[in-house]
Tab-separated table of C-alpha atoms and ligand atoms in Angstrom:
chain	number	residue	atom	x	y	z
A	1	UNK	CA	0.000	0.000	0.000
A	2	UNK	CA	1.348	3.374	-0.944
A	3	UNK	CA	1.375	5.949	1.813
A	4	UNK	CA	2.195	9.478	0.861
A	5	UNK	CA	5.459	10.759	2.295
A	6	UNK	CA	3.769	13.604	4.215
A	7	UNK	CA	0.980	11.368	5.444
A	8	UNK	CA	3.517	8.891	6.784
A	9	UNK	CA	5.379	11.726	8.505
A	10	UNK	CA	2.214	12.899	10.241
A	11	UNK	CA	1.319	9.341	11.298
A	12	UNK	CA	4.769	9.022	12.858
A	13	UNK	CA	4.410	12.442	14.467
A	14	UNK	CA	1.053	11.522	16.033
A	15	UNK	CA	2.492	8.314	17.473
A	16	UNK	CA	5.424	10.237	18.940
A	17	UNK	CA	3.042	12.834	20.435
A	18	UNK	CA	0.866	10.125	22.007
A	19	UNK	CA	3.989	8.691	23.596
A	20	UNK	CA	5.090	12.149	24.817
A	21	UNK	CA	1.658	12.865	26.347
A	22	UNK	CA	1.573	9.453	28.041
A	23	UNK	CA	5.009	10.024	29.544
A	24	UNK	CA	3.959	13.533	30.662
A	25	UNK	CA	0.937	12.075	32.478
A	26	UNK	CA	3.064	9.391	34.160
A	27	UNK	CA	5.656	11.979	35.253
A	28	UNK	CA	2.995	14.347	36.630
A	29	UNK	CA	1.240	11.578	38.587
A	30	UNK	CA	4.214	9.600	39.912
A	31	UNK	CA	7.031	12.165	39.740
A	32	UNK	CA	5.322	15.419	40.672
A	33	UNK	CA	2.438	13.957	42.662
A	34	UNK	CA	-0.186	15.925	40.761
A	35	UNK	CA	-3.566	14.354	41.352
A	36	UNK	CA	-7.161	14.827	40.389
A	37	UNK	CA	-9.294	16.054	43.265
A	38	UNK	CA	-10.698	13.000	44.922
A	39	UNK	CA	-14.286	12.331	45.719
A	40	UNK	CA	-13.821	9.969	48.631
A	41	UNK	CA	-17.372	9.331	49.710
A	42	UNK	CA	-20.926	10.529	49.588
A	43	UNK	CA	-22.608	12.436	52.361
A	44	UNK	CA	-26.121	13.676	53.069
A	45	UNK	CA	-25.878	17.505	52.952
A	46	UNK	CA	-28.542	17.764	55.659
A	47	UNK	CA	-26.475	15.608	58.008
A	48	UNK	CA	-22.953	16.899	57.392
A	49	UNK	CA	-22.577	17.968	61.025
A	50	UNK	CA	-23.340	14.441	62.230
A	51	UNK	CA	-20.793	12.629	60.055
A	52	UNK	CA	-17.494	11.507	61.606
A	53	UNK	CA	-14.858	14.191	61.089
A	54	UNK	CA	-17.380	16.857	60.149
A	55	UNK	CA	-19.106	16.565	63.548
A	56	UNK	CA	-15.949	18.101	65.027
A	57	UNK	CA	-14.420	20.115	62.175
A	58	UNK	CA	-10.834	21.206	62.429
A	59	UNK	CA	-7.251	20.061	62.263
A	60	UNK	CA	-5.793	16.886	63.740
A	61	UNK	CA	-2.356	15.366	63.543
A	62	UNK	CA	-2.737	11.750	62.474
A	63	UNK	CA	0.987	11.019	62.383
A	64	UNK	CA	4.031	13.222	63.043
A	65	UNK	CA	4.073	15.709	60.164
A	66	UNK	CA	0.782	14.418	58.731
A	67	UNK	CA	-2.445	16.268	59.307
A	68	UNK	CA	-6.090	15.954	58.405
A	69	UNK	CA	-8.441	18.881	58.358
A	70	UNK	CA	-12.193	18.574	58.122
A	71	UNK	CA	-13.882	21.706	56.806
A	72	UNK	CA	-17.634	22.235	56.786
A	73	UNK	CA	-18.657	24.492	53.916
A	74	UNK	CA	-21.890	26.471	53.774
A	75	UNK	CA	-23.181	29.847	52.683
A	76	UNK	CA	-21.051	31.780	53.374
A	77	UNK	CA	-18.330	30.354	55.487
A	78	UNK	CA	-15.677	27.738	55.927
A	79	UNK	CA	-15.534	26.113	59.371
A	80	UNK	CA	-12.747	26.356	60.411
A	81	UNK	CA	-11.382	29.289	58.419
A	82	UNK	CA	-8.012	29.455	60.195
A	83	UNK	CA	-5.566	26.552	60.133
A	84	UNK	CA	-2.017	26.561	61.443
A	85	UNK	CA	0.516	23.836	60.619
A	86	UNK	CA	4.309	23.608	60.862
A	87	UNK	CA	6.316	23.958	57.667
A	88	UNK	CA	6.821	20.639	55.864
A	89	UNK	CA	3.437	19.280	56.908
A	90	UNK	CA	1.428	17.042	54.660
A	91	UNK	CA	-2.176	18.121	55.010
A	92	UNK	CA	-5.196	16.234	53.704
A	93	UNK	CA	-8.267	18.423	53.363
A	94	UNK	CA	-11.745	16.932	53.578
A	95	UNK	CA	-14.589	19.251	52.654
A	96	UNK	CA	-18.347	18.838	52.537
A	97	UNK	CA	-21.062	21.339	51.683
A	98	UNK	CA	-24.256	21.702	53.670
A	99	UNK	CA	-26.121	23.570	50.937
A	100	UNK	CA	-25.005	24.618	47.453
A	101	UNK	CA	-21.934	24.124	45.275
A	102	UNK	CA	-18.879	25.913	46.624
A	103	UNK	CA	-15.216	25.913	45.668
A	104	UNK	CA	-11.961	25.666	47.573
A	105	UNK	CA	-8.876	27.343	46.171
A	106	UNK	CA	-5.709	27.864	48.196
A	107	UNK	CA	-3.463	30.566	46.743
A	108	UNK	CA	0.114	29.667	45.800
A	109	UNK	CA	-0.680	25.942	45.804
A	110	UNK	CA	-2.346	23.615	43.317
A	111	UNK	CA	-5.280	23.048	45.671
A	112	UNK	CA	-8.332	23.885	43.586
A	113	UNK	CA	-11.420	21.749	44.074
A	114	UNK	CA	-15.170	21.963	43.928
A	115	UNK	CA	-17.282	21.189	46.965
A	116	UNK	CA	-20.479	19.622	45.695
A	117	UNK	CA	-23.365	18.901	48.047
A	118	UNK	CA	-23.620	15.165	48.608
A	119	UNK	CA	-19.905	14.521	48.020
A	120	UNK	CA	-16.881	14.651	50.265
A	121	UNK	CA	-13.994	16.373	48.472
A	122	UNK	CA	-10.430	15.464	49.364
A	123	UNK	CA	-7.076	16.938	48.490
A	124	UNK	CA	-3.596	16.347	49.915
A	125	UNK	CA	-0.857	18.959	49.820
A	126	UNK	CA	2.569	19.340	51.438
A	127	UNK	CA	3.367	22.875	52.605
A	128	UNK	CA	7.126	23.158	52.107
A	129	UNK	CA	7.407	26.895	52.592
A	130	UNK	CA	6.368	28.980	55.554
A	131	UNK	CA	3.828	31.657	54.844
A	132	UNK	CA	0.227	32.725	54.853
A	133	UNK	CA	-1.864	30.870	52.303
A	134	UNK	CA	-5.243	32.439	51.768
A	135	UNK	CA	-8.094	30.303	50.575
A	136	UNK	CA	-11.466	31.231	49.201
A	137	UNK	CA	-14.595	29.958	47.483
A	138	UNK	CA	-14.322	30.167	43.712
A	139	UNK	CA	-17.787	28.959	42.723
A	140	UNK	CA	-20.427	31.649	42.777
A	141	UNK	CA	-22.735	30.651	45.629
A	142	UNK	CA	-24.889	33.700	46.304
A	143	UNK	CA	-24.795	37.163	47.797
A	144	UNK	CA	-21.993	36.506	50.291
A	145	UNK	CA	-19.802	34.494	47.932
A	146	UNK	CA	-17.012	37.086	47.971
A	147	UNK	CA	-16.794	36.878	51.775
A	148	UNK	CA	-16.033	33.129	51.858
A	149	UNK	CA	-12.383	32.959	52.708
A	150	UNK	CA	-9.844	31.772	55.233
A	151	UNK	CA	-6.186	31.192	55.780
A	152	UNK	CA	-3.661	28.382	56.194
A	153	UNK	CA	-0.752	29.587	58.315
A	154	UNK	CA	2.412	27.605	57.714
A	155	UNK	CA	4.864	28.401	60.492
A	156	UNK	CA	8.404	27.460	61.451
A	157	UNK	CA	8.219	24.769	64.125
B	1	CUA	CU1	-19.189	29.595	48.445
B	1	CUA	CU2	-18.861	31.008	46.559
């Protein structure tokens, strides 16, 4: 079968690009630890405050240097909205909404997830630099949307 010279070149090019994209995905997942926001479980929005973790929202150290934080999200606040961890901490965020769709974006990190009623959203991030990391809701959720914010303080131990 005759394949035109240019056609053959483009077939080769597409195979090479598929390989490059596959390698890029593998590097980002296993090398850089970039992950899709996880939906870990489902939750009844009307009973968020009774679910384990969300019944006592806040930060807990589960292992030296490893933290979990449960955040209840509702119009128009995050509870808690102030978190303080030592530098180098690996923090897993669990968020659940009691009402409408909200967002959770932490500045200067790649934490950027939606908080959909009925789902628990999870994201893990390691804070390697001390500083003040503001977070806010980035899904329009009503009149007080612009007031939904908080802060992760990463401090020297
Ligand atoms: Cu919550 Cu916008």
